[in-house]
């Protein structure tokens, strides 16, 4: 009976000595170190990621604080709630839009003589009086050179060579 108690106590000592052993201490210490390192790494990652997505330093601070105060899940919350785009992508898109707008501005006609912007329906440059387009002889709308028919009133275009002669004949008829 005494021997059994001894045996039991010695096995309990064995289990106790395993949890007191340097190996166990080392394993728990390493696990804790890894968890702390992961926690800190998530905080650093949140800081870096937030800086690429936000300009407001208060929002960046709140993001990092969330990641640190709520270990592991805080960074997860941040990932769900963070702005979807990097700032550099937003800036790049703004630049692209501005370039497109500039292209549109450039597409407005320029007077070939004085380079002043002129509207597509101008017949003459208001700055330097250069003729830009000819008017339809029937409806007076501005016509592009090379058009064979007026798209507004369907009047046939006269070629410059023959334009004057029939017109003169018409004038004589009406005179
Ligand atoms: Zn001009
Ligand atoms: Zn016309």
PDB file of C-alpha atoms and ligand atoms in Angstrom:
ATOM      1  CA  UNK A   1       0.000   0.000   0.000  1.00  0.00           C
ATOM      2  CA  UNK A   2       2.740   2.314   0.870  1.00  0.00           C
ATOM      3  CA  UNK A   3       4.530   1.291  -2.301  1.00  0.00           C
ATOM      4  CA  UNK A   4       1.465   2.126  -4.471  1.00  0.00           C
ATOM      5  CA  UNK A   5       1.243   5.604  -2.963  1.00  0.00           C
ATOM      6  CA  UNK A   6       4.905   6.027  -3.660  1.00  0.00           C
ATOM      7  CA  UNK A   7       4.381   4.811  -7.236  1.00  0.00           C
ATOM      8  CA  UNK A   8       1.456   7.194  -7.793  1.00  0.00           C
ATOM      9  CA  UNK A   9       3.276  10.108  -6.324  1.00  0.00           C
ATOM     10  CA  UNK A  10       6.317   9.371  -8.421  1.00  0.00           C
ATOM     11  CA  UNK A  11       4.242   9.295 -11.643  1.00  0.00           C
ATOM     12  CA  UNK A  12       2.588  12.578 -10.653  1.00  0.00           C
ATOM     13  CA  UNK A  13       6.044  13.926 -10.102  1.00  0.00           C
ATOM     14  CA  UNK A  14       6.930  12.699 -13.601  1.00  0.00           C
ATOM     15  CA  UNK A  15       4.046  14.637 -15.183  1.00  0.00           C
ATOM     16  CA  UNK A  16       4.887  17.643 -13.027  1.00  0.00           C
ATOM     17  CA  UNK A  17       8.533  17.453 -13.955  1.00  0.00           C
ATOM     18  CA  UNK A  18       7.603  17.337 -17.685  1.00  0.00           C
ATOM     19  CA  UNK A  19       5.735  20.674 -17.385  1.00  0.00           C
ATOM     20  CA  UNK A  20       8.640  22.030 -15.326  1.00  0.00           C
ATOM     21  CA  UNK A  21      11.208  20.734 -17.786  1.00  0.00           C
ATOM     22  CA  UNK A  22      13.338  23.255 -19.735  1.00  0.00           C
ATOM     23  CA  UNK A  23      11.992  21.820 -23.014  1.00  0.00           C
ATOM     24  CA  UNK A  24       8.401  22.620 -22.070  1.00  0.00           C
ATOM     25  CA  UNK A  25       9.383  26.071 -20.874  1.00  0.00           C
ATOM     26  CA  UNK A  26      11.246  26.636 -24.117  1.00  0.00           C
ATOM     27  CA  UNK A  27       8.275  25.446 -26.229  1.00  0.00           C
ATOM     28  CA  UNK A  28       5.775  27.713 -24.447  1.00  0.00           C
ATOM     29  CA  UNK A  29       8.205  30.611 -24.588  1.00  0.00           C
ATOM     30  CA  UNK A  30       8.687  30.133 -28.345  1.00  0.00           C
ATOM     31  CA  UNK A  31       4.920  29.885 -28.924  1.00  0.00           C
ATOM     32  CA  UNK A  32       4.383  33.103 -26.992  1.00  0.00           C
ATOM     33  CA  UNK A  33       7.201  34.802 -28.908  1.00  0.00           C
ATOM     34  CA  UNK A  34       5.712  33.750 -32.260  1.00  0.00           C
ATOM     35  CA  UNK A  35       2.252  34.987 -31.226  1.00  0.00           C
ATOM     36  CA  UNK A  36       3.660  38.317 -30.034  1.00  0.00           C
ATOM     37  CA  UNK A  37       5.759  38.653 -33.206  1.00  0.00           C
ATOM     38  CA  UNK A  38       2.683  37.918 -35.352  1.00  0.00           C
ATOM     39  CA  UNK A  39       0.664  40.463 -33.379  1.00  0.00           C
ATOM     40  CA  UNK A  40       3.349  43.131 -33.860  1.00  0.00           C
ATOM     41  CA  UNK A  41       3.818  42.201 -37.525  1.00  0.00           C
ATOM     42  CA  UNK A  42       0.085  42.637 -38.126  1.00  0.00           C
ATOM     43  CA  UNK A  43       0.310  46.059 -36.469  1.00  0.00           C
ATOM     44  CA  UNK A  44       3.229  47.059 -38.713  1.00  0.00           C
ATOM     45  CA  UNK A  45       1.474  45.641 -41.785  1.00  0.00           C
ATOM     46  CA  UNK A  46      -1.697  47.585 -40.919  1.00  0.00           C
ATOM     47  CA  UNK A  47       0.353  50.771 -40.559  1.00  0.00           C
ATOM     48  CA  UNK A  48       2.083  50.273 -43.919  1.00  0.00           C
ATOM     49  CA  UNK A  49      -1.119  49.309 -45.708  1.00  0.00           C
ATOM     50  CA  UNK A  50      -3.125  52.172 -44.156  1.00  0.00           C
ATOM     51  CA  UNK A  51      -0.437  54.680 -45.213  1.00  0.00           C
ATOM     52  CA  UNK A  52      -0.846  53.515 -48.826  1.00  0.00           C
ATOM     53  CA  UNK A  53      -4.619  53.904 -48.686  1.00  0.00           C
ATOM     54  CA  UNK A  54      -5.320  56.930 -46.459  1.00  0.00           C
ATOM     55  CA  UNK A  55      -4.059  60.469 -46.088  1.00  0.00           C
ATOM     56  CA  UNK A  56      -5.778  61.191 -42.766  1.00  0.00           C
ATOM     57  CA  UNK A  57      -3.228  60.424 -40.033  1.00  0.00           C
ATOM     58  CA  UNK A  58      -6.028  60.046 -37.460  1.00  0.00           C
ATOM     59  CA  UNK A  59      -7.624  57.255 -39.531  1.00  0.00           C
ATOM     60  CA  UNK A  60      -4.217  55.582 -39.893  1.00  0.00           C
ATOM     61  CA  UNK A  61      -3.717  55.786 -36.110  1.00  0.00           C
ATOM     62  CA  UNK A  62      -7.188  54.316 -35.484  1.00  0.00           C
ATOM     63  CA  UNK A  63      -6.442  51.467 -37.906  1.00  0.00           C
ATOM     64  CA  UNK A  64      -3.147  50.601 -36.209  1.00  0.00           C
ATOM     65  CA  UNK A  65      -4.718  50.916 -32.739  1.00  0.00           C
ATOM     66  CA  UNK A  66      -7.502  48.531 -33.802  1.00  0.00           C
ATOM     67  CA  UNK A  67      -4.919  46.015 -35.020  1.00  0.00           C
ATOM     68  CA  UNK A  68      -2.977  46.255 -31.740  1.00  0.00           C
ATOM     69  CA  UNK A  69      -5.851  46.469 -29.222  1.00  0.00           C
ATOM     70  CA  UNK A  70      -7.671  43.492 -30.755  1.00  0.00           C
ATOM     71  CA  UNK A  71      -4.845  41.067 -31.552  1.00  0.00           C
ATOM     72  CA  UNK A  72      -5.247  39.272 -34.934  1.00  0.00           C
ATOM     73  CA  UNK A  73      -8.976  40.090 -35.365  1.00  0.00           C
ATOM     74  CA  UNK A  74      -8.254  43.839 -35.357  1.00  0.00           C
ATOM     75  CA  UNK A  75      -6.170  43.476 -38.533  1.00  0.00           C
ATOM     76  CA  UNK A  76      -8.981  41.366 -40.005  1.00  0.00           C
ATOM     77  CA  UNK A  77     -11.517  44.108 -39.251  1.00  0.00           C
ATOM     78  CA  UNK A  78      -9.163  46.607 -40.837  1.00  0.00           C
ATOM     79  CA  UNK A  79      -8.916  44.466 -43.987  1.00  0.00           C
ATOM     80  CA  UNK A  80     -12.718  44.403 -44.256  1.00  0.00           C
ATOM     81  CA  UNK A  81     -13.212  48.134 -43.656  1.00  0.00           C
ATOM     82  CA  UNK A  82     -10.135  49.644 -45.341  1.00  0.00           C
ATOM     83  CA  UNK A  83     -10.491  51.799 -48.479  1.00  0.00           C
ATOM     84  CA  UNK A  84     -10.512  49.489 -51.499  1.00  0.00           C
ATOM     85  CA  UNK A  85      -7.881  51.385 -53.500  1.00  0.00           C
ATOM     86  CA  UNK A  86      -4.285  52.405 -52.995  1.00  0.00           C
ATOM     87  CA  UNK A  87      -3.759  56.175 -53.040  1.00  0.00           C
ATOM     88  CA  UNK A  88      -1.310  55.819 -55.942  1.00  0.00           C
ATOM     89  CA  UNK A  89      -4.034  54.091 -57.994  1.00  0.00           C
ATOM     90  CA  UNK A  90      -6.491  56.879 -57.145  1.00  0.00           C
ATOM     91  CA  UNK A  91      -3.912  59.521 -58.146  1.00  0.00           C
ATOM     92  CA  UNK A  92      -3.059  57.624 -61.324  1.00  0.00           C
ATOM     93  CA  UNK A  93      -6.741  57.395 -62.269  1.00  0.00           C
ATOM     94  CA  UNK A  94      -7.223  61.130 -61.588  1.00  0.00           C
ATOM     95  CA  UNK A  95      -4.235  61.887 -63.829  1.00  0.00           C
ATOM     96  CA  UNK A  96      -5.685  59.677 -66.574  1.00  0.00           C
ATOM     97  CA  UNK A  97      -9.055  61.453 -66.309  1.00  0.00           C
ATOM     98  CA  UNK A  98      -7.341  64.838 -66.416  1.00  0.00           C
ATOM     99  CA  UNK A  99      -5.305  63.769 -69.473  1.00  0.00           C
ATOM    100  CA  UNK A 100      -8.525  62.638 -71.178  1.00  0.00           C
ATOM    101  CA  UNK A 101     -10.159  65.990 -70.352  1.00  0.00           C
ATOM    102  CA  UNK A 102      -7.128  67.811 -71.744  1.00  0.00           C
ATOM    103  CA  UNK A 103      -7.400  65.736 -74.927  1.00  0.00           C
ATOM    104  CA  UNK A 104     -11.034  66.826 -75.232  1.00  0.00           C
ATOM    105  CA  UNK A 105     -10.024  70.450 -74.709  1.00  0.00           C
ATOM    106  CA  UNK A 106      -7.330  70.022 -77.355  1.00  0.00           C
ATOM    107  CA  UNK A 107      -9.904  68.526 -79.709  1.00  0.00           C
ATOM    108  CA  UNK A 108     -11.657  71.891 -79.868  1.00  0.00           C
ATOM    109  CA  UNK A 109     -10.626  73.390 -83.203  1.00  0.00           C
ATOM    110  CA  UNK A 110      -7.833  75.901 -83.356  1.00  0.00           C
ATOM    111  CA  UNK A 111      -7.689  78.604 -85.969  1.00  0.00           C
ATOM    112  CA  UNK A 112      -4.933  77.505 -88.396  1.00  0.00           C
ATOM    113  CA  UNK A 113      -3.717  81.102 -88.675  1.00  0.00           C
ATOM    114  CA  UNK A 114      -3.708  82.513 -85.127  1.00  0.00           C
ATOM    115  CA  UNK A 115      -4.080  79.240 -83.051  1.00  0.00           C
ATOM    116  CA  UNK A 116      -6.996  80.690 -81.073  1.00  0.00           C
ATOM    117  CA  UNK A 117      -9.613  78.102 -80.062  1.00  0.00           C
ATOM    118  CA  UNK A 118     -12.606  78.273 -82.375  1.00  0.00           C
ATOM    119  CA  UNK A 119     -15.877  76.377 -82.338  1.00  0.00           C
ATOM    120  CA  UNK A 120     -16.611  73.769 -84.969  1.00  0.00           C
ATOM    121  CA  UNK A 121     -19.470  75.780 -86.430  1.00  0.00           C
ATOM    122  CA  UNK A 122     -17.546  79.038 -86.901  1.00  0.00           C
ATOM    123  CA  UNK A 123     -17.368  80.240 -90.504  1.00  0.00           C
ATOM    124  CA  UNK A 124     -14.651  82.743 -89.822  1.00  0.00           C
ATOM    125  CA  UNK A 125     -12.082  83.227 -87.039  1.00  0.00           C
ATOM    126  CA  UNK A 126     -13.373  86.014 -84.785  1.00  0.00           C
ATOM    127  CA  UNK A 127      -9.814  87.046 -83.885  1.00  0.00           C
ATOM    128  CA  UNK A 128      -7.969  87.179 -87.206  1.00  0.00           C
ATOM    129  CA  UNK A 129     -10.851  87.012 -89.740  1.00  0.00           C
ATOM    130  CA  UNK A 130      -9.422  83.931 -91.422  1.00  0.00           C
ATOM    131  CA  UNK A 131     -12.139  81.962 -93.282  1.00  0.00           C
ATOM    132  CA  UNK A 132     -12.558  78.586 -91.566  1.00  0.00           C
ATOM    133  CA  UNK A 133     -15.540  77.058 -93.363  1.00  0.00           C
ATOM    134  CA  UNK A 134     -17.826  77.903 -96.198  1.00  0.00           C
ATOM    135  CA  UNK A 135     -21.521  78.378 -95.590  1.00  0.00           C
ATOM    136  CA  UNK A 136     -24.140  76.364 -97.396  1.00  0.00           C
ATOM    137  CA  UNK A 137     -25.467  78.531-100.249  1.00  0.00           C
ATOM    138  CA  UNK A 138     -29.018  77.530 -99.350  1.00  0.00           C
ATOM    139  CA  UNK A 139     -29.264  77.256 -95.547  1.00  0.00           C
ATOM    140  CA  UNK A 140     -26.081  79.028 -94.450  1.00  0.00           C
ATOM    141  CA  UNK A 141     -24.850  76.208 -92.169  1.00  0.00           C
ATOM    142  CA  UNK A 142     -21.068  75.667 -91.963  1.00  0.00           C
ATOM    143  CA  UNK A 143     -19.817  72.947 -94.277  1.00  0.00           C
ATOM    144  CA  UNK A 144     -16.643  70.878 -94.208  1.00  0.00           C
ATOM    145  CA  UNK A 145     -14.500  71.044 -97.321  1.00  0.00           C
ATOM    146  CA  UNK A 146     -15.061  68.006 -99.495  1.00  0.00           C
ATOM    147  CA  UNK A 147     -18.752  67.576 -98.661  1.00  0.00           C
ATOM    148  CA  UNK A 148     -20.797  66.952-101.775  1.00  0.00           C
ATOM    149  CA  UNK A 149     -24.175  67.662-100.255  1.00  0.00           C
ATOM    150  CA  UNK A 150     -25.298  69.848 -97.361  1.00  0.00           C
ATOM    151  CA  UNK A 151     -26.237  67.481 -94.493  1.00  0.00           C
ATOM    152  CA  UNK A 152     -28.658  70.059 -93.080  1.00  0.00           C
ATOM    153  CA  UNK A 153     -30.777  71.034 -96.098  1.00  0.00           C
ATOM    154  CA  UNK A 154     -29.718  68.476 -98.748  1.00  0.00           C
ATOM    155  CA  UNK A 155     -28.568  71.194-101.157  1.00  0.00           C
ATOM    156  CA  UNK A 156     -26.109  69.866-103.729  1.00  0.00           C
ATOM    157  CA  UNK A 157     -22.655  71.435-103.433  1.00  0.00           C
ATOM    158  CA  UNK A 158     -21.290  73.244-106.388  1.00  0.00           C
ATOM    159  CA  UNK A 159     -17.641  72.601-107.172  1.00  0.00           C
ATOM    160  CA  UNK A 160     -15.624  75.840-106.882  1.00  0.00           C
ATOM    161  CA  UNK A 161     -14.874  75.797-110.664  1.00  0.00           C
ATOM    162  CA  UNK A 162     -18.504  75.626-111.747  1.00  0.00           C
ATOM    163  CA  UNK A 163     -19.995  77.444-108.771  1.00  0.00           C
ATOM    164  CA  UNK A 164     -19.743  80.931-110.183  1.00  0.00           C
ATOM    165  CA  UNK A 165     -21.036  80.320-113.730  1.00  0.00           C
ATOM    166  CA  UNK A 166     -24.458  78.727-112.990  1.00  0.00           C
ATOM    167  CA  UNK A 167     -24.934  81.130-110.119  1.00  0.00           C
ATOM    168  CA  UNK A 168     -24.352  84.025-112.541  1.00  0.00           C
ATOM    169  CA  UNK A 169     -26.783  82.432-115.012  1.00  0.00           C
ATOM    170  CA  UNK A 170     -29.372  82.057-112.237  1.00  0.00           C
ATOM    171  CA  UNK A 171     -28.863  85.663-111.249  1.00  0.00           C
ATOM    172  CA  UNK A 172     -29.444  86.693-114.878  1.00  0.00           C
ATOM    173  CA  UNK A 173     -32.629  84.614-114.986  1.00  0.00           C
ATOM    174  CA  UNK A 174     -33.971  86.244-111.875  1.00  0.00           C
ATOM    175  CA  UNK A 175     -32.818  89.682-112.906  1.00  0.00           C
TER     176      UNK A 175
HETATM  177 ZN1  LIG B   1      -7.607  83.199 -86.329  1.00  0.00          ZN
HETATM  178 ZN1  LIG B   2     -27.651  73.701 -96.482  1.00  0.00          ZN
END
